[in-house]
Coordinates of C-alpha atoms and ligand atoms in Angstrom, one line a residue:
X27 CA -0.1 0.0 0.1
X28 CA 1.4 3.6 -0.9
X29 CA 2.3 5.8 1.9
X30 CA -0.6 8.4 2.3
X31 CA 0.4 12.0 3.2
X32 CA -1.0 14.3 5.5
X33 CA 0.2 17.6 7.3
X34 CA -0.6 16.6 10.9
X35 CA -1.2 13.5 12.5
X36 CA -2.9 13.4 16.0
X37 CA -2.8 9.9 17.7
X38 CA -5.1 9.0 20.3
X39 CA -9.0 9.1 20.1
X40 CA -9.5 10.2 23.5
X41 CA -11.1 13.4 24.5
X42 CA -7.9 15.3 24.4
X43 CA -6.7 13.8 20.8
X44 CA -10.6 14.8 19.8
X45 CA -10.4 18.3 21.1
X46 CA -7.0 18.9 19.5
X47 CA -8.2 17.6 16.0
X48 CA -11.7 19.6 16.5
X49 CA -9.5 22.9 17.1
X50 CA -6.9 21.8 14.7
X51 CA -9.3 21.5 11.7
X52 CA -11.1 24.5 12.8
X53 CA -8.2 26.8 13.3
X54 CA -6.5 25.7 9.8
X55 CA -9.0 24.5 7.2
X56 CA -6.4 24.1 5.0
X57 CA -4.5 21.6 6.8
X58 CA -4.8 17.9 5.9
X59 CA -5.5 16.2 9.4
X60 CA -5.5 12.6 10.5
X61 CA -6.5 11.4 13.8
X62 CA -5.6 7.5 14.4
X63 CA -7.1 5.4 17.3
X64 CA -6.3 1.9 17.8
X65 CA -9.5 0.6 19.1
X66 CA -12.7 0.0 17.0
X67 CA -14.1 3.3 18.0
X68 CA -13.3 6.3 20.1
X69 CA -13.2 6.7 24.0
X70 CA -12.7 3.3 24.7
X71 CA -10.3 3.9 27.2
X72 CA -10.0 7.0 30.0
X73 CA -12.5 9.0 28.1
X74 CA -15.5 6.4 28.5
X75 CA -14.5 5.3 31.6
X76 CA -14.7 7.7 34.1
X77 CA -17.2 9.6 36.7
X78 CA -18.7 11.9 34.1
X79 CA -18.3 14.8 36.3
X80 CA -18.2 18.6 34.9
X81 CA -15.7 19.5 37.5
X82 CA -16.0 23.3 38.8
X83 CA -11.9 23.8 39.5
X84 CA -12.3 24.0 43.4
X85 CA -9.2 21.7 43.9
X86 CA -6.6 22.9 41.8
X87 CA -3.9 25.2 42.6
X88 CA -4.4 28.9 41.5
X89 CA -2.4 29.9 38.6
X90 CA -1.8 26.3 37.4
X91 CA -3.2 25.1 33.9
X92 CA -5.5 22.8 35.8
X93 CA -7.2 25.6 37.6
X94 CA -7.6 27.9 34.4
X95 CA -8.6 25.3 31.8
X96 CA -11.0 23.6 34.1
X97 CA -12.9 26.6 35.2
X98 CA -13.0 27.7 31.5
X99 CA -13.6 24.2 30.6
X100 CA -16.6 23.8 32.8
X101 CA -18.3 26.6 31.2
X102 CA -17.2 25.5 27.6
X103 CA -18.5 21.8 28.4
X104 CA -21.9 23.0 29.4
X105 CA -22.5 25.2 26.5
X106 CA -21.1 22.6 24.1
X107 CA -23.5 20.1 25.5
X108 CA -26.2 22.6 25.5
X109 CA -25.6 23.4 21.6
X110 CA -25.2 19.7 20.6
X111 CA -28.1 18.3 22.7
X112 CA -25.7 16.2 24.8
X113 CA -27.5 15.0 28.2
X114 CA -25.9 17.1 31.1
X115 CA -27.0 18.5 34.4
X116 CA -25.6 20.9 36.9
X117 CA -26.5 19.3 39.9
X118 CA -23.9 20.4 42.3
X119 CA -21.7 18.8 44.9
X120 CA -21.5 18.7 48.5
X121 CA -17.6 18.2 49.8
X122 CA -17.9 16.8 53.2
X123 CA -15.4 16.8 56.2
X124 CA -15.9 13.9 58.2
X125 CA -13.2 14.5 60.9
X126 CA -12.3 17.8 62.7
X127 CA -8.8 17.6 61.1
X128 CA -10.5 18.0 57.7
X129 CA -12.1 21.6 58.6
X130 CA -9.1 23.6 57.8
X131 CA -8.6 21.7 54.4
X132 CA -12.2 22.3 53.6
X133 CA -11.7 26.3 54.3
X134 CA -8.7 26.0 52.3
X135 CA -10.7 24.5 49.6
X136 CA -13.1 27.2 49.9
X137 CA -10.2 30.0 49.5
X138 CA -8.8 28.1 46.6
X139 CA -12.2 28.0 44.9
X140 CA -12.7 31.7 45.3
X141 CA -9.4 32.4 44.2
X142 CA -10.0 30.2 41.1
X143 CA -13.4 32.4 40.4
X144 CA -15.9 29.9 41.1
X145 CA -19.3 31.3 42.0
X146 CA -21.6 30.3 44.6
X147 CA -19.3 28.3 47.1
X148 CA -20.6 28.2 50.5
X149 CA -19.9 26.4 53.9
X150 CA -23.0 25.2 55.4
X151 CA -24.4 24.2 58.5
X152 CA -25.4 20.6 59.3
X153 CA -29.1 21.6 58.8
X154 CA -28.3 23.3 55.5
X155 CA -26.2 20.4 54.4
X156 CA -29.3 18.1 55.2
X157 CA -31.3 20.2 52.8
X158 CA -29.2 19.5 50.0
X159 CA -28.3 15.8 50.8
X160 CA -30.4 14.3 53.6
X161 CA -28.5 11.3 54.2
X162 CA -25.0 12.4 54.5
X163 CA -23.1 12.8 57.8
X164 CA -19.9 14.9 58.5
X165 CA -18.9 17.7 60.5
X166 CA -18.2 20.2 57.7
X167 CA -19.7 20.7 54.4
X168 CA -18.6 23.0 51.5
X169 CA -21.5 23.5 48.6
X170 CA -20.2 23.8 44.9
X171 CA -23.3 24.5 43.1
X172 CA -21.5 24.7 39.4
X173 CA -20.6 21.2 39.3
X174 CA -22.5 18.8 36.9
X175 CA -22.5 15.8 35.2
X176 CA -22.7 14.6 31.5
X177 CA -21.9 11.7 29.1
X178 CA -18.1 12.2 28.0
X179 CA -18.2 9.4 25.5
X180 CA -21.1 11.1 23.7
X181 CA -18.8 14.4 23.8
X182 CA -16.0 12.6 22.1
X183 CA -18.3 11.0 19.4
X184 CA -19.6 14.7 18.6
X185 CA -16.0 16.0 18.7
X186 CA -15.2 13.4 16.0
X187 CA -18.3 14.2 14.0
X188 CA -17.4 17.8 14.0
X189 CA -13.5 17.4 12.9
X190 CA -15.0 15.0 10.0
X191 CA -17.4 18.0 9.1
X192 CA -14.3 20.3 9.2
X193 CA -12.2 18.1 6.7
X194 CA -10.3 16.2 9.2
X195 CA -10.0 12.2 9.1
X196 CA -10.6 10.1 12.0
X197 CA -9.3 6.7 11.3
X198 CA -10.4 4.1 14.1
X199 CA -9.0 0.3 14.3
X200 CA -5.3 1.9 13.3
X201 CA -2.7 1.5 15.9
X202 CA 0.6 3.2 15.6
X203 CA 3.6 0.7 15.7
X204 CA 6.4 3.0 14.8
X205 CA 7.6 6.6 14.2
X206 CA 10.4 7.5 11.9
X207 CA 11.4 11.1 12.3
X208 CA 13.5 13.0 9.4
X209 CA 14.2 16.7 9.5
X210 CA 11.2 17.6 7.5
X211 CA 8.8 14.7 7.8
X212 CA 7.7 12.0 9.8
X213 CA 6.7 8.5 8.6
X214 CA 4.0 7.0 11.0
X215 CA 3.7 3.4 11.0
X216 CA 0.4 1.7 11.6
X217 CA -1.5 -1.3 11.5
X218 CA -3.4 0.2 8.4
X219 CA -0.2 1.2 6.3
X220 CA 2.3 4.2 6.6
X221 CA 1.3 7.9 6.8
X222 CA 3.6 10.4 5.9
X223 CA 3.2 14.0 7.7
X224 CA 5.1 17.0 8.8
X225 CA 3.8 17.0 12.3
X226 CA 2.7 14.6 14.9
X227 CA 0.5 15.4 18.1
X228 CA 0.8 12.4 20.6
X229 CA -2.5 12.2 22.7
X230 CA -2.0 8.5 23.4
X231 CA -3.3 8.5 27.0
X232 CA -1.8 5.3 28.8
X233 CA 0.4 4.9 26.2
X234 CA 2.0 8.7 25.4
X235 CA 5.3 7.6 27.1
X236 CA 5.6 4.7 24.7
X237 CA 4.6 6.6 21.8
X238 CA 7.1 9.2 22.9
X239 CA 9.6 6.7 22.9
X240 CA 9.1 5.5 19.6
X241 CA 9.8 8.6 18.0
X242 CA 13.0 9.1 20.0
X243 CA 11.9 11.4 22.4
X244 CA 13.6 11.1 26.2
X245 CA 10.5 11.4 28.3
X246 CA 11.0 12.7 31.6
X247 CA 8.3 11.0 32.9
X248 CA 6.7 7.4 32.6
X249 CA 3.0 6.6 32.7
X250 CA 2.1 4.6 35.9
X251 CA -1.7 3.3 35.7
X252 CA -3.8 3.7 38.6
X253 CA -7.0 1.4 38.5
X254 CA -10.5 2.9 39.7
X255 CA -13.0 0.5 40.6
X256 CA -16.6 1.5 41.1
X257 CA -19.8 0.2 42.7
X258 CA -23.2 0.7 41.5
X259 CA -25.8 1.7 44.3
X260 CA -28.9 -0.5 44.3
X261 CA -32.3 1.0 42.8
X262 CA -33.7 0.7 46.3
X263 CA -30.9 2.5 47.8
X264 CA -30.2 5.3 45.0
X265 CA -32.5 7.8 46.8
X266 CA -29.8 8.3 49.6
X267 CA -27.9 10.3 46.9
X268 CA -29.3 13.5 45.1
X269 CA -26.2 14.6 43.6
X270 CA -22.7 14.4 44.1
X271 CA -21.2 13.6 47.5
X272 CA -17.5 14.0 47.9
X273 CA -14.6 13.6 50.6
X274 CA -12.3 16.3 51.3
X275 CA -9.4 15.0 49.3
X276 CA -5.9 14.0 50.6
X277 CA -3.4 16.8 49.4
X278 CA -0.8 14.3 49.0
X279 CA -2.5 12.7 45.8
X280 CA -3.8 14.1 42.7
X281 CA -7.2 11.6 43.2
X282 CA -10.1 13.1 44.9
X283 CA -11.3 10.0 47.2
X284 CA -14.0 7.5 46.9
X285 CA -17.2 9.7 46.1
X286 CA -20.8 9.1 45.2
X287 CA -21.9 10.4 41.7
X288 CA -25.2 10.4 40.2
X289 CA -24.9 9.3 36.5
X290 CA -26.5 11.4 33.6
X291 CA -28.3 8.1 32.4
X292 CA -29.4 7.2 35.9
X293 CA -28.0 5.3 38.8
X294 CA -25.4 6.4 41.3
X295 CA -21.9 5.4 41.3
X296 CA -19.7 4.8 44.5
X297 CA -16.0 4.9 43.3
X298 CA -13.3 5.3 42.2
X299 CA -10.6 4.3 44.4
X300 CA -6.9 4.3 43.3
X301 CA -5.1 0.9 43.0
X302 CA -1.8 0.4 41.2
X303 CA -2.7 -1.6 38.0
X304 CA -0.7 -4.1 36.3
X305 CA -1.9 -3.6 33.1
X306 CA -2.2 -0.3 31.2
X307 CA -5.6 -0.7 29.7
X308 CA -6.7 -3.5 32.3
X309 CA -10.2 -3.3 33.8
X310 CA -10.4 -6.4 35.9
X311 CA -9.0 -6.6 39.2
X312 CA -7.1 -9.4 38.0
X313 CA -5.5 -8.0 34.9
X314 CA -1.9 -8.6 34.4
X315 CA 0.4 -7.7 31.3
X316 CA 4.0 -8.7 31.8
X317 CA 5.3 -6.0 29.6
X318 CA 3.4 -3.3 31.5
X319 CA 4.2 -4.8 34.9
X320 CA 7.9 -4.8 34.3
X321 CA 7.8 -1.3 33.1
X322 CA 6.3 -0.2 36.1
X323 CA 8.4 -2.4 38.5
X324 CA 11.8 -1.5 36.7
X325 CA 11.1 2.2 36.9
X326 CA 13.1 3.7 39.8
X327 CA 10.5 6.6 40.3
X328 CA 7.7 4.1 41.0
X329 CA 10.0 2.5 43.8
X330 CA 10.7 6.2 45.3
X331 CA 7.0 6.8 45.1
X332 CA 6.0 3.5 47.1
X333 CA 8.8 4.2 49.8
X334 CA 6.8 7.4 50.5
X335 CA 3.3 6.2 50.0
X336 CA 3.2 2.4 50.5
X337 CA 0.8 2.5 53.6
X338 CA -2.0 4.4 51.4
X339 CA -1.3 2.2 48.5
X340 CA -1.6 -1.0 50.9
X341 CA -5.0 0.7 52.2
X342 CA -6.1 0.9 48.9
X343 CA -5.4 -2.8 47.7
X344 CA -7.2 -4.0 50.9
X345 CA -10.2 -2.0 50.3
X346 CA -10.3 -3.5 46.6
X347 CA -10.3 -6.8 47.9
X348 CA -12.2 -6.4 50.9
X349 CA -15.8 -4.9 50.2
X350 CA -16.5 -4.7 54.3
X351 CA -13.6 -2.4 54.4
X352 CA -14.8 -0.5 51.5
X353 CA -18.2 -0.3 52.8
X354 CA -16.7 1.1 56.3
X355 CA -14.9 3.7 54.3
X356 CA -18.1 5.0 52.6
X357 CA -19.8 5.2 55.6
X358 CA -18.0 8.0 56.8
X359 CA -20.0 10.0 54.1
X360 CA -23.3 8.0 54.1
X361 CA -23.8 5.9 57.2
X362 CA -26.9 4.3 55.9
X363 CA -25.1 2.6 53.2
X364 CA -24.8 -1.5 53.7
X365 CA -22.8 -4.0 51.9
X366 CA -26.1 -5.3 50.1
X367 CA -26.7 -1.7 48.9
X368 CA -23.6 -2.0 46.4
X369 CA -23.0 -3.9 43.3
X370 CA -19.7 -4.4 41.6
X371 CA -19.7 -1.9 38.6
X372 CA -17.1 -1.0 35.9
X373 CA -13.6 0.6 36.3
X374 CA -11.6 3.1 34.7
X375 CA -7.7 3.2 34.5
X376 CA -6.0 6.8 35.0
X377 CA -2.6 7.7 33.2
X378 CA -0.4 9.2 36.0
X379 CA 2.8 10.5 34.8
X380 CA 5.6 9.9 37.4
X381 CA 8.8 11.5 37.5
X382 CA 12.2 9.8 38.1
X383 CA 12.3 11.3 41.9
X384 CA 9.1 9.4 42.7
X385 CA 6.8 12.7 42.4
X386 CA 3.6 12.4 40.7
X387 CA 3.3 15.2 38.0
X388 CA 0.4 17.4 39.4
X389 CA -0.4 19.8 36.4
X390 CA -1.2 19.2 32.8
X391 CA 2.0 18.9 30.7
X392 CA 2.6 19.3 27.0
X393 CA 6.0 19.5 25.5
X394 CA 7.0 20.6 22.0
X395 CA 10.0 19.5 20.4
X396 CA 11.0 20.0 16.7
X397 CA 7.9 18.5 14.8
X398 CA 6.1 16.6 17.4
X399 CA 4.0 17.8 20.7
X400 CA 4.0 15.3 23.3
X401 CA 0.8 15.3 25.7
X402 CA 2.3 13.8 28.7
X403 CA 0.0 14.2 31.7
X404 CA -3.7 14.9 31.3
X405 CA -5.5 13.4 34.2
X406 CA -8.6 14.6 35.7
X407 CA -10.4 17.1 35.0
X408 CA -9.1 16.7 31.6
X409 CA -12.2 15.6 30.5
X410 CA -14.2 18.7 31.9
X411 CA -11.1 20.8 30.5
X412 CA -10.9 19.2 27.0
X413 CA -12.2 22.0 25.0
X414 CA -9.6 24.6 26.4
X415 CA -6.9 21.9 26.4
X416 CA -7.3 21.2 22.8
X417 CA -7.0 24.9 22.0
X418 CA -4.0 25.4 24.2
X419 CA -2.2 22.4 22.5
X420 CA -3.1 23.7 19.0
X421 CA -1.7 27.2 20.3
X422 CA 1.6 25.3 21.2
X423 CA 1.8 23.5 18.2
X424 CA 1.3 26.6 16.1
X425 CA 4.1 28.3 18.0
X426 CA 6.6 25.3 18.1
X427 CA 6.0 24.1 14.6
X428 CA 6.0 27.8 13.4
X429 CA 2.5 27.5 11.7
X430 CA 2.1 31.4 11.2
X431 CA -0.2 31.5 8.3
X432 CA -2.1 29.2 5.7
X433 CA 0.9 29.5 3.2
X434 CA 3.1 27.5 5.6
X435 CA 1.2 24.5 5.3
X436 CA 2.5 22.0 2.5
X437 CA -1.1 21.8 1.1
X438 CA -0.6 18.1 0.0
X439 CA -3.9 16.4 -0.5
X440 CA -4.7 13.0 1.4
X441 CA -4.7 10.2 -1.1
Ligands
LIG508 C1 -11.5 6.4 36.6 C2 -11.6 7.9 36.3 C3 -12.5 8.9 36.6 C4 -12.4 10.1 36.0 N1 -13.3 11.1 36.1 C5 -13.2 12.3 35.4 C6 -14.4 13.2 35.8 O1 -15.4 12.9 36.3 N2 -14.2 14.4 35.1 C7 -13.1 14.9 34.4 O2 -13.2 15.6 34.0 N3 -12.2 13.7 34.3 C8 -12.2 12.5 34.7 N4 -11.1 11.7 34.5 C9 -10.2 12.0 33.9 C10 -10.1 12.0 32.2 O3 -11.4 11.0 31.9 C11 -9.0 11.7 31.6 O4 -8.1 12.8 31.9 C12 -9.3 12.0 29.9 O5 -10.1 11.3 29.4 C13 -8.0 11.8 29.3 O6 -8.3 11.5 27.8 P1 -7.1 11.2 27.1 O7 -7.5 11.7 25.6 O8 -5.7 11.9 27.3 O9 -6.9 9.9 26.9 P2 -7.7 8.5 26.7 O10 -9.1 8.5 26.6 O11 -7.1 7.4 27.3 O12 -7.4 8.4 25.1 C14 -6.1 8.0 24.8 C15 -6.3 7.0 23.3 O13 -5.0 6.6 22.7 C16 -5.2 5.8 22.2 N5 -3.8 5.0 21.6 C17 -3.1 4.8 22.7 N6 -2.0 4.3 22.3 C18 -2.2 4.3 20.8 C19 -1.4 3.9 19.6 N7 -0.2 3.3 19.5 N8 -2.0 4.1 18.2 C20 -3.2 4.6 18.2 N9 -4.1 4.9 19.1 C21 -3.5 4.7 20.4 C22 -6.0 4.8 23.0 O14 -6.9 3.6 22.4 C23 -7.0 5.9 23.7 O15 -8.5 5.7 23.0 C24 -11.2 10.3 34.9 C25 -10.3 9.2 34.7 C26 -10.4 8.2 35.3 C27 -9.7 7.0 34.7

């Protein structure tokens, strides 16, 4: 099969790659753009296995990319869903302190949220909290009225459709197996033949570090997968949760803690926990892949992280295999929950970038070098923030690749 020519190839049909393709095809209508996704449809991994929450932006350090893009992204996501008829609801969230030690952190969250410009935040009395979530317990309550829920797989389908309508090509069932880089051209080898292109944007999620290495990039981080398991509340107990009930997060970790989430298509999820996974795209508790496991265990950063956090990690493992311990943990938020109220549901695997020194990369991270842009860290709230993330990636690519004007594109047609 002869090589096909494009100007730009985006690798990965998750919400970040699709938003990038959407913005690139809009900003450069003359660009011949191809997005390749290895699965048979888009959003098969993180973007289709998440909590479906439109985060307000309360958790993130003021001035960070996460804070800026989440606050902007939440408003953009609601407008996008409204415009395209994608189901969504602004149901609000209650963050609950369950011990006196968590009260100062609840206060800090309020101040962070105010610094990030989130409207309507309010510390509540027990009576006020009970009006919103009649069954929750706790000793302190912060109401975040701007938080919502949606269906991110449906959002991804729409991004793909709009990209196609703007002249881009989205090719599923096409796995990138190699990248050969020359000065002015890149050959992207895939299971569906080779594509020649001038620029590549790597949005490969759980495989983004491997795709970087295929292109000869020395990644400063490695992806370590953390599985998040969910239970479903039985229909009889679903009335115990009206909207979203979250704990106060542990500031040492980028994860938000097990929460109760009303889903946009009905039902209530309880989860996700955060358990080290031995398979990057493995959704079962027992999923194991030798290459993935060795990749993690041979990484110095993993052992440095483990030395610091082994106690919390062991607790997560214990609660993953022991439902009684999991139930005890969630009863601190909702005391009426019983083990029989929880039915095992799906799971998701987070791509968490880890540095060699064992620290987890907290903020979003994009790195442009020559004719490739690498998206190395886009954990939660990247689904919420996907519209401004895609715009930001395209802006960086425009600067880094020197795409100042239409005349600089090569104008070759895809064949
Ligand atoms: C359990 C969980 C709960 C979450 N909850 C929320 C939430 O409520 N709200 C929120 O805003 N965010 C949430 N997130 C975060 C959010 O889902 C992710 O940050 C976001 O989906 C990342 O998108 P992505 O496109 O980078 O990755 P992905 O969706 O994983 O997409 C990457 C794509 O690249 C493809 N790919 C990989 N390698 C190749 C290759 N060699 N060739 C071709 N294609 C390749 C994969 O098949 C995949 O489809 C959650 C995440 C998880 C895991």
